[in-house]
Coordinates of C-alpha atoms and ligand atoms in Angstrom, one line a residue:
M11 CA -0.1 -0.1 0.0
N12 CA 1.2 3.4 -1.0
K13 CA 1.6 6.4 1.3
A14 CA -1.5 8.1 0.0
S15 CA -3.6 5.1 -0.1
E16 CA -2.6 4.2 3.6
R17 CA -3.8 7.9 4.6
E18 CA -7.1 7.4 2.9
N19 CA -7.6 4.4 4.9
V20 CA -7.3 6.2 8.3
N21 CA -10.3 6.8 9.8
P22 CA -10.1 10.6 11.1
L23 CA -12.8 9.7 14.0
R24 CA -10.6 7.2 15.4
E25 CA -7.1 8.7 14.8
G26 CA -5.3 9.5 18.0
L27 CA -8.4 8.1 20.2
S28 CA -7.2 4.4 20.5
T29 CA -4.4 2.0 19.7
R30 CA -6.7 -0.8 20.1
A31 CA -7.7 -3.3 17.4
V32 CA -11.2 -3.1 16.3
P33 CA -13.8 -5.7 17.3
Q34 CA -14.9 -7.6 14.3
P35 CA -18.5 -8.9 13.6
C36 CA -19.0 -12.5 15.0
S37 CA -21.2 -15.1 16.5
V38 CA -20.7 -15.4 20.3
V39 CA -21.7 -19.0 21.3
I40 CA -22.0 -19.2 24.9
F41 CA -21.8 -23.2 26.5
G42 CA -23.9 -23.0 29.7
A43 CA -25.7 -20.0 28.8
T44 CA -28.4 -20.8 31.5
G45 CA -25.9 -20.5 34.3
D46 CA -24.9 -17.8 36.7
L47 CA -21.7 -16.5 34.6
A48 CA -24.1 -15.6 31.6
H49 CA -26.8 -13.9 33.7
R50 CA -24.6 -12.0 35.9
K51 CA -21.6 -10.9 33.6
L52 CA -21.8 -11.9 30.0
I53 CA -25.0 -10.7 28.8
P54 CA -24.9 -7.7 30.9
A55 CA -21.3 -6.9 29.6
L56 CA -22.5 -7.5 26.0
Y57 CA -25.6 -5.1 26.6
N58 CA -23.3 -2.6 28.0
L59 CA -21.1 -2.7 25.2
A60 CA -24.1 -2.5 22.6
A61 CA -25.2 0.6 24.5
D62 CA -21.9 2.4 24.6
G63 CA -21.9 2.0 20.8
E64 CA -18.7 -0.3 20.9
L65 CA -20.2 -3.6 19.7
P66 CA -20.4 -4.1 15.8
P67 CA -24.2 -4.6 15.1
A68 CA -23.8 -7.8 13.5
V69 CA -22.6 -9.5 16.6
T70 CA -25.0 -12.2 17.5
V71 CA -25.2 -14.3 20.7
I72 CA -26.1 -18.0 20.6
G73 CA -26.8 -19.3 24.2
F74 CA -26.2 -23.1 24.3
A75 CA -27.6 -25.0 26.9
R76 CA -29.5 -28.3 28.1
R77 CA -32.7 -26.7 29.0
E78 CA -35.5 -26.8 26.6
K79 CA -36.6 -23.2 25.7
S80 CA -37.6 -20.8 23.0
D81 CA -35.6 -17.9 21.7
D82 CA -38.2 -15.6 23.0
E83 CA -38.0 -17.2 26.7
F84 CA -34.3 -16.9 26.7
R85 CA -34.3 -13.6 25.5
R86 CA -36.8 -12.6 28.4
E87 CA -34.4 -14.3 30.8
M88 CA -31.4 -12.4 29.7
E89 CA -33.5 -9.0 29.8
E90 CA -34.4 -9.5 33.4
A91 CA -31.0 -10.5 34.6
T92 CA -29.4 -7.6 32.5
R93 CA -31.8 -5.3 34.2
K94 CA -30.8 -6.7 37.5
F95 CA -27.0 -6.8 37.0
S96 CA -26.1 -4.0 34.5
R97 CA -23.9 -1.4 35.6
Q98 CA -26.1 1.2 33.7
P99 CA -29.8 1.0 33.7
V100 CA -31.2 -0.9 30.7
R101 CA -32.7 1.5 27.9
D102 CA -35.8 -0.2 26.3
E103 CA -34.9 1.1 22.7
I104 CA -31.5 -0.2 22.8
W105 CA -32.6 -3.6 24.3
K106 CA -35.2 -4.2 21.6
T107 CA -32.3 -4.3 19.0
F108 CA -29.8 -6.1 21.2
G109 CA -32.4 -8.7 22.4
E110 CA -33.1 -9.5 18.8
S111 CA -29.5 -10.3 18.5
I112 CA -29.9 -13.2 20.9
F113 CA -30.7 -16.8 20.1
Y114 CA -31.1 -20.0 22.0
H115 CA -29.8 -23.4 20.8
Q116 CA -30.9 -26.4 22.8
S117 CA -28.6 -29.4 23.1
D118 CA -26.7 -31.8 25.5
F119 CA -23.2 -31.0 25.6
G120 CA -22.4 -34.6 24.6
D121 CA -24.8 -34.8 21.9
E122 CA -23.3 -34.8 18.2
A123 CA -26.4 -33.7 16.5
G124 CA -26.7 -30.5 18.6
Y125 CA -23.1 -29.3 17.0
K126 CA -24.3 -30.3 13.6
S127 CA -27.4 -28.3 14.0
L128 CA -25.4 -25.4 15.7
A129 CA -23.1 -25.2 12.5
A130 CA -26.1 -25.0 10.3
K131 CA -27.6 -22.4 12.7
L132 CA -24.3 -20.2 12.6
D133 CA -24.1 -20.5 8.5
K134 CA -27.7 -19.2 8.4
I135 CA -26.7 -16.3 11.0
D136 CA -23.6 -15.5 8.9
K137 CA -25.8 -15.0 5.7
E138 CA -28.8 -13.1 7.6
R139 CA -26.7 -10.9 10.2
G140 CA -23.4 -10.5 8.4
T141 CA -21.3 -12.3 11.0
R142 CA -18.8 -13.2 8.3
G143 CA -18.1 -16.7 9.7
N144 CA -16.4 -15.5 12.4
R145 CA -17.0 -17.6 15.8
L146 CA -16.3 -16.9 19.2
F147 CA -16.8 -20.0 21.6
Y148 CA -17.3 -19.1 25.4
F149 CA -16.9 -21.9 27.9
A150 CA -18.8 -20.8 30.8
V151 CA -19.2 -24.4 32.1
A152 CA -17.3 -26.7 34.5
P153 CA -13.9 -27.9 33.2
D154 CA -15.3 -31.4 33.2
Q155 CA -17.5 -30.4 30.2
F156 CA -14.7 -28.9 28.1
E157 CA -13.6 -32.3 26.6
P158 CA -17.1 -33.4 25.4
I159 CA -17.7 -29.8 24.0
L160 CA -14.2 -29.6 22.4
K161 CA -14.5 -32.9 20.7
H162 CA -17.9 -32.0 19.0
I163 CA -17.1 -28.8 18.1
K164 CA -14.1 -30.4 16.3
A165 CA -16.2 -33.3 14.6
A166 CA -18.6 -30.5 13.8
G167 CA -15.7 -28.5 12.1
L168 CA -16.4 -25.5 13.9
N169 CA -12.8 -25.1 15.2
E170 CA -11.5 -24.2 11.8
A171 CA -12.5 -21.1 10.3
R172 CA -12.9 -20.5 6.6
E173 CA -10.5 -18.2 4.6
G174 CA -10.9 -14.7 5.9
S175 CA -12.6 -15.7 9.2
W176 CA -11.6 -16.6 12.5
A177 CA -12.6 -19.2 15.4
R178 CA -11.5 -18.6 18.9
V179 CA -12.4 -20.1 22.4
I180 CA -12.5 -18.4 25.7
V181 CA -12.0 -20.3 28.7
E182 CA -13.1 -19.6 32.3
K183 CA -11.2 -20.3 35.1
P184 CA -10.5 -22.6 37.3
F185 CA -7.9 -23.4 34.6
G186 CA -6.8 -26.8 36.5
T187 CA -6.5 -27.6 40.1
D188 CA -2.6 -28.3 40.1
L189 CA 0.0 -28.3 37.4
A190 CA -0.7 -32.0 36.2
S191 CA -4.4 -31.2 35.8
A192 CA -3.7 -27.7 33.9
R193 CA -1.5 -29.4 31.4
E194 CA -4.1 -32.2 30.7
L195 CA -6.6 -29.4 30.1
N196 CA -4.2 -27.4 28.1
R197 CA -3.5 -30.7 26.0
V198 CA -7.5 -31.1 25.8
V199 CA -8.0 -27.4 24.4
H200 CA -5.2 -28.0 21.9
T201 CA -6.7 -31.1 20.4
S202 CA -9.1 -28.6 18.7
F203 CA -7.8 -24.9 19.2
A204 CA -4.2 -23.8 18.6
E205 CA -2.7 -21.4 21.4
E206 CA -3.3 -18.4 19.2
Q207 CA -7.0 -19.4 19.3
T208 CA -7.3 -19.8 23.1
Y209 CA -8.1 -16.9 25.4
R210 CA -7.9 -17.9 29.0
I211 CA -9.9 -15.4 31.0
D212 CA -8.5 -13.7 34.1
H213 CA -11.1 -11.2 34.8
F214 CA -8.5 -9.3 37.1
L215 CA -6.6 -8.3 34.0
G216 CA -9.7 -6.7 32.6
K217 CA -10.0 -4.4 35.7
E218 CA -9.4 -0.6 34.6
T219 CA -6.7 0.0 37.2
A220 CA -4.9 -3.3 36.4
Q221 CA -4.6 -2.2 33.2
N222 CA -3.4 1.4 34.4
I223 CA -0.5 -0.3 36.1
L224 CA 1.7 -0.5 32.9
V225 CA 0.9 3.2 32.2
L226 CA 1.7 4.3 35.6
R227 CA 4.9 2.5 35.4
F228 CA 5.9 3.1 31.8
A229 CA 4.3 6.2 30.7
N230 CA 5.5 8.4 33.8
A231 CA 9.4 8.8 33.7
I232 CA 9.7 9.7 37.4
F233 CA 8.8 6.0 38.9
E234 CA 10.8 3.7 37.0
P235 CA 14.0 4.8 38.3
L236 CA 12.9 4.1 41.8
W237 CA 11.2 0.7 41.2
N238 CA 13.7 -1.5 42.5
T239 CA 15.6 -2.7 45.4
R240 CA 17.5 0.2 46.1
Y241 CA 14.2 2.2 46.9
I242 CA 11.6 -0.1 47.7
D243 CA 11.4 -1.6 51.1
H244 CA 8.4 -3.9 50.3
V245 CA 5.2 -4.6 48.3
Q246 CA 1.7 -5.6 49.5
I247 CA -1.1 -6.9 47.8
T248 CA -4.4 -7.3 49.5
A249 CA -7.7 -8.6 48.0
A250 CA -10.4 -8.6 50.8
E251 CA -14.0 -9.7 50.5
T252 CA -16.9 -9.3 52.9
L253 CA -18.7 -12.3 51.1
G254 CA -18.7 -15.5 52.2
V255 CA -18.6 -18.7 50.0
E256 CA -22.2 -17.7 48.7
G257 CA -23.7 -21.1 47.9
R258 CA -20.3 -21.9 45.7
A259 CA -19.1 -24.6 47.9
G260 CA -19.4 -27.3 45.4
Y261 CA -16.6 -25.6 43.7
Y262 CA -14.9 -23.8 46.6
E263 CA -14.3 -26.7 48.7
G264 CA -12.0 -28.4 46.4
A265 CA -10.5 -25.1 45.5
G266 CA -9.7 -22.8 48.4
A267 CA -8.4 -19.0 48.4
L268 CA -4.9 -19.9 47.3
R269 CA -6.0 -21.7 44.1
D270 CA -9.3 -19.6 43.7
M271 CA -7.4 -16.2 44.0
V272 CA -3.6 -16.3 44.2
Q273 CA -2.7 -18.6 41.7
N274 CA -4.4 -16.5 39.2
H275 CA -5.7 -12.8 40.2
L276 CA -3.0 -12.0 42.5
L277 CA -0.1 -13.6 40.7
Q278 CA -1.3 -11.7 37.8
L279 CA -1.5 -8.3 39.5
L280 CA 2.2 -9.1 40.9
C281 CA 3.3 -9.8 37.5
L282 CA 2.1 -6.2 36.2
I283 CA 3.8 -4.6 39.3
A284 CA 7.1 -6.4 38.9
M285 CA 7.7 -7.3 35.1
E286 CA 10.3 -5.4 32.9
A287 CA 9.4 -3.1 30.3
P288 CA 8.4 -5.2 27.2
T289 CA 9.9 -4.1 23.8
D290 CA 6.4 -3.1 22.8
L291 CA 2.9 -3.6 23.6
G292 CA 2.3 -6.9 21.6
A293 CA 0.5 -9.6 23.4
D294 CA 3.4 -11.8 23.5
N295 CA 6.0 -9.3 24.5
I296 CA 4.0 -8.4 27.4
R297 CA 3.3 -11.9 28.4
D298 CA 7.1 -13.1 27.9
E299 CA 7.9 -10.2 30.4
K300 CA 5.1 -11.7 32.9
V301 CA 6.0 -15.3 32.6
K302 CA 9.5 -14.4 33.5
V303 CA 8.2 -12.9 36.8
V304 CA 6.4 -16.0 37.8
G305 CA 9.2 -18.3 36.6
S306 CA 11.8 -15.9 39.2
L307 CA 9.3 -16.4 42.1
R308 CA 11.6 -18.2 45.0
R309 CA 10.0 -21.8 45.2
F310 CA 9.5 -22.8 48.8
A311 CA 11.0 -26.0 50.1
P312 CA 8.2 -28.0 51.5
N313 CA 9.5 -27.4 55.3
E314 CA 9.5 -23.5 54.4
V315 CA 5.8 -23.3 53.6
A316 CA 4.7 -23.0 57.3
N317 CA 7.0 -20.1 57.9
S318 CA 6.1 -18.2 54.9
V319 CA 2.5 -19.0 54.2
V320 CA -0.4 -18.5 56.7
R321 CA -3.7 -20.3 55.6
G322 CA -7.0 -19.4 57.6
Q323 CA -10.9 -20.1 57.8
Y324 CA -13.2 -18.0 59.1
A325 CA -15.5 -19.2 61.9
E326 CA -18.6 -17.5 62.9
G327 CA -18.7 -13.9 63.6
A328 CA -20.3 -10.5 62.1
I329 CA -20.1 -8.5 59.0
N330 CA -21.5 -5.2 59.2
G331 CA -23.1 -5.9 62.5
K332 CA -25.0 -8.9 61.1
P333 CA -24.3 -12.5 62.6
V334 CA -22.8 -14.9 59.8
P335 CA -22.1 -18.6 60.3
A336 CA -19.0 -20.2 60.3
Y337 CA -17.5 -21.6 56.8
R338 CA -18.0 -25.1 58.2
A339 CA -21.6 -24.4 58.9
E340 CA -22.2 -23.1 55.3
K341 CA -24.4 -25.3 52.9
N342 CA -22.5 -28.2 51.3
V343 CA -19.3 -27.6 53.2
N344 CA -17.9 -30.6 55.1
P345 CA -18.2 -29.9 58.9
N346 CA -14.6 -30.9 59.0
S347 CA -13.4 -29.0 56.0
M348 CA -9.9 -27.9 55.7
T349 CA -10.6 -25.6 52.9
D350 CA -8.5 -22.4 53.2
T351 CA -10.7 -19.1 53.0
F352 CA -7.9 -16.8 53.8
V353 CA -4.1 -16.9 52.8
A354 CA -1.2 -14.6 53.5
L355 CA 2.0 -15.2 51.9
R356 CA 5.6 -13.5 52.2
L357 CA 7.3 -14.2 48.6
N358 CA 10.5 -13.2 46.9
I359 CA 11.2 -12.5 43.3
D360 CA 14.7 -13.8 42.6
N361 CA 16.1 -11.1 40.1
W362 CA 18.2 -8.1 40.1
R363 CA 15.3 -5.7 40.3
W364 CA 13.7 -7.4 43.2
W365 CA 16.3 -9.0 45.1
D366 CA 15.7 -8.7 48.7
V367 CA 12.4 -6.8 48.4
P368 CA 9.7 -9.1 50.0
I369 CA 6.2 -9.1 48.7
Y370 CA 3.4 -9.9 51.1
M371 CA -0.1 -11.1 49.9
R372 CA -3.4 -11.6 51.5
V373 CA -6.8 -12.5 50.4
G374 CA -9.9 -13.6 52.2
K375 CA -13.3 -14.0 52.4
R376 CA -15.6 -12.7 55.2
L377 CA -13.2 -9.8 56.2
P378 CA -14.5 -6.4 57.3
K379 CA -14.3 -4.6 54.2
S380 CA -14.0 -5.5 50.5
G381 CA -11.3 -4.2 48.5
T382 CA -8.4 -4.9 46.3
E383 CA -5.2 -2.5 46.3
I384 CA -1.4 -2.7 45.9
S385 CA 0.7 -0.6 48.0
V386 CA 4.5 -0.1 47.2
H387 CA 6.5 0.8 50.4
F388 CA 9.6 3.0 49.7
K389 CA 12.6 2.8 51.9
K390 CA 12.3 5.5 54.6
A391 CA 14.5 8.8 54.5
P392 CA 17.5 8.9 56.6
L393 CA 16.7 10.1 60.2
V394 CA 19.3 12.8 60.6
L395 CA 17.1 15.9 60.3
F396 CA 13.9 17.3 61.9
N397 CA 15.3 16.6 65.5
K398 CA 15.3 12.9 64.4
Q399 CA 11.5 12.6 64.4
S400 CA 10.7 9.3 62.9
T401 CA 8.9 9.7 59.7
E402 CA 6.6 7.5 57.8
E403 CA 7.7 5.9 54.5
N404 CA 6.6 7.0 51.0
V405 CA 3.6 4.8 49.8
L406 CA 2.2 4.5 46.4
V407 CA -1.1 2.7 46.7
I408 CA -3.0 1.7 43.5
R409 CA -6.7 1.0 44.3
I410 CA -7.8 -1.8 42.0
Q411 CA -11.5 -1.5 43.3
P412 CA -13.7 0.0 44.8
D413 CA -13.0 3.7 44.4
E414 CA -10.2 2.9 41.7
G415 CA -7.5 5.3 41.8
I416 CA -3.9 6.0 42.8
S417 CA -2.3 7.7 45.8
L418 CA 0.9 8.7 47.1
R419 CA 1.7 9.0 50.7
M420 CA 4.4 11.9 51.6
Q421 CA 5.6 13.6 54.6
A422 CA 4.4 17.5 55.3
K423 CA 5.2 19.9 58.0
M424 CA 2.2 20.6 60.0
P425 CA 1.2 24.4 60.0
G426 CA 2.3 26.3 63.0
T427 CA 5.2 27.4 64.6
S428 CA 6.6 24.2 65.9
F429 CA 8.1 21.8 63.5
R430 CA 5.9 18.7 63.4
I431 CA 5.8 16.2 60.2
E432 CA 2.8 14.4 59.6
P433 CA 2.0 12.0 56.4
V434 CA -0.4 13.7 53.7
K435 CA -1.9 12.0 50.4
M436 CA -1.7 13.0 46.9
D437 CA -4.9 11.4 45.5
F438 CA -6.2 10.4 42.0
H439 CA -9.8 9.2 41.5
Y440 CA -10.7 7.8 38.6
G441 CA -14.5 8.9 39.1
T442 CA -13.7 12.5 39.5
S443 CA -10.5 12.9 37.2
F444 CA -12.3 11.4 34.0
G445 CA -16.0 11.9 35.2
K446 CA -17.1 8.5 34.0
A447 CA -17.6 5.1 35.4
S448 CA -15.2 2.3 34.2
P449 CA -16.3 -0.4 32.1
E450 CA -16.7 -3.8 33.9
A451 CA -13.9 -6.3 33.3
Y452 CA -15.9 -8.7 31.1
E453 CA -16.9 -6.0 28.6
R454 CA -13.1 -5.2 27.9
L455 CA -12.1 -8.8 27.5
L456 CA -15.0 -9.6 25.4
L457 CA -14.1 -6.8 23.2
D458 CA -10.8 -7.8 23.1
A459 CA -11.3 -11.5 22.0
M460 CA -13.5 -10.3 19.3
S461 CA -10.6 -8.0 18.1
G462 CA -8.1 -10.8 18.3
D463 CA -5.9 -9.2 21.0
A464 CA -4.7 -11.7 23.7
T465 CA -2.9 -9.4 25.7
L466 CA -5.2 -9.4 28.9
F467 CA -5.6 -13.3 28.8
A468 CA -3.2 -15.6 30.4
R469 CA -0.9 -17.7 28.0
R470 CA -0.5 -21.5 28.7
D471 CA 3.0 -20.9 30.1
E472 CA 1.9 -18.4 32.6
V473 CA -0.8 -20.7 33.9
E474 CA 1.7 -23.4 34.1
Q475 CA 4.4 -21.5 35.7
A476 CA 1.9 -20.3 38.3
W477 CA 1.0 -23.9 39.3
T478 CA 4.4 -25.0 39.8
F479 CA 4.7 -22.3 42.5
I480 CA 1.2 -23.1 44.0
D481 CA 1.6 -26.9 44.0
V482 CA 4.6 -26.9 46.7
I483 CA 2.2 -25.0 49.3
E484 CA -0.9 -27.1 48.3
N485 CA 1.3 -30.4 48.8
A486 CA 2.6 -29.3 52.1
W487 CA -1.0 -28.5 53.2
A488 CA -2.2 -31.7 52.3
A489 CA 0.6 -33.7 53.7
K490 CA -0.5 -36.4 56.1
K491 CA 2.4 -35.5 58.7
D492 CA 3.5 -32.1 59.8
A493 CA 1.1 -30.1 57.6
P494 CA 1.2 -26.4 58.5
E495 CA -1.8 -25.7 61.0
L496 CA -5.0 -24.1 59.6
F497 CA -5.9 -21.1 61.7
F498 CA -9.6 -20.0 62.5
Y499 CA -10.5 -16.1 62.3
P500 CA -13.8 -14.8 63.4
A501 CA -15.7 -13.6 60.4
G502 CA -15.5 -9.9 60.1
S503 CA -11.7 -9.8 61.4
W504 CA -8.6 -9.1 59.1
G505 CA -7.9 -13.0 59.5
P506 CA -5.8 -14.9 61.8
E507 CA -3.2 -13.1 64.0
E508 CA -0.5 -15.3 62.4
A509 CA -1.1 -13.5 59.3
D510 CA 0.1 -10.2 61.2
N511 CA 2.9 -12.0 62.9
L512 CA 4.2 -12.8 59.4
L513 CA 5.0 -9.1 58.7
A514 CA 5.6 -8.3 62.4
R515 CA 8.6 -10.7 62.5
D516 CA 10.2 -8.5 59.8
G517 CA 9.4 -5.1 61.5
R518 CA 6.5 -4.4 59.2
A519 CA 2.7 -4.2 59.3
W520 CA -0.4 -4.6 56.7
R521 CA -1.6 -1.5 55.6
R522 CA -5.1 -0.5 56.7
L523 CA -7.6 -0.5 53.9
Ligands
LIG23 C1 -13.7 -15.0 41.4 C2 -13.4 -15.8 42.5 O1 -12.5 -15.2 40.4 O2 -13.2 -13.8 41.7 C3 -14.1 -15.2 43.6 O3 -13.8 -17.2 42.0 C4 -14.2 -13.9 43.9 O4 -14.2 -16.2 44.6 C5 -14.2 -13.0 42.6 O5 -15.2 -13.6 44.8 C6 -13.7 -11.7 43.1 O6 -13.6 -11.0 41.9 P1 -14.3 -9.4 42.0 O7 -14.2 -8.8 40.5 O8 -15.7 -9.4 42.6 O9 -13.3 -9.0 42.9

């Protein structure tokens, strides 16, 4: 293409606005469409994209599930769910058009004929709605359903796109329960889809502030020179929830907080904080840098686990003044369950940048407040001036949720004749600075998958590396002899006191949220 025709191809309305690839028209087939995820997240996310004008009008949703129902019944159900869970109120005129792009396909996951008729339906939709043969398969089902679904997708030829079209698959967590099962799952997925077609979702990566970490670090020249062991004392990452297990015991009993949150979400956040600058923003260049961070995490020897990892489980207590039951008394939970609902860890990254900088992570259910944040604690200024008053360290806090934003704690002189130093905060709030609410993580991620941008999805090697780190801890906990203790904490507290001791031993304390 010559320069002149290149210029003609530039859309002046988009120019300078975004460097993101444009989502393409496609059919989105949701397996498990009558489940919780489709109701609470996927359909509301697609609606919001449509309402904000982000979705190509041809995009068509096909709900694939076992129960018998008509398109109209399914549309009504989805409308009700969207009215309940959407981040913005549903506008009737937008729903009318959006609702008409939703279809239902009844079939058992293991029924070959159901996939043949799906293929015929997709061809028809391509002709009638202009979806151009592009297919996005969304697996909102338990992992034990992956194999039959993949097998039949392949048998019906749906994994292979025609010339000029594409086929992609989005896989929901949990992506395995240990390294061996994750490898097996990867093998199964790759029997039908290549790695470039596979999008493993980690919805934390779709959160606006998580994406902002790279901008904060690499679009501002002042932080990067300080971002290393010379200036940083330690880093804390907290993901706290007031919620309990909420009827998910069937899954959670076999997972626990370490697998549910640390293996994926928290390690992903750590990668964004700790990675080196990529050569460019290509998906693989970013993921190459992230995987190096996970690969450099110091692996614990089995006998070190008790010293560096604290596991807890909530006992009865109160959240916002309301009594709540113990985890062991929740529905479908084994009364002797050893499942962790809280974990605190002390980790190290063995590379030059992070040498000797401890990383503390904690995650828990039934804590007093819900909030996810990362705090970077800088080393203290030398204590030689100001009457040797002890000052607090500078802390850069990245609030992932709620009240997304970034703050920097500094020292300032109190007004007055005496020389008193007090900490003050410089604070940036997304809501007030940009005056608009952030989209939900699923909106961004669905759009990226439709655009073929895998940057915010976990690659095979990232997932597998993360499991090699987690497996050592899980194995130590499962050991018959000398397994580290499970500590109980009252619901509504900040976890067992052993989690505080983990930092106190190093002369540090958790930041108050
Ligand atoms: C999910 C976990 O991945 O993340 C849940 O399975 C957890 O247990 C949830 O509650 C937290 O996500 P968010 O976006 O609500 O902070």
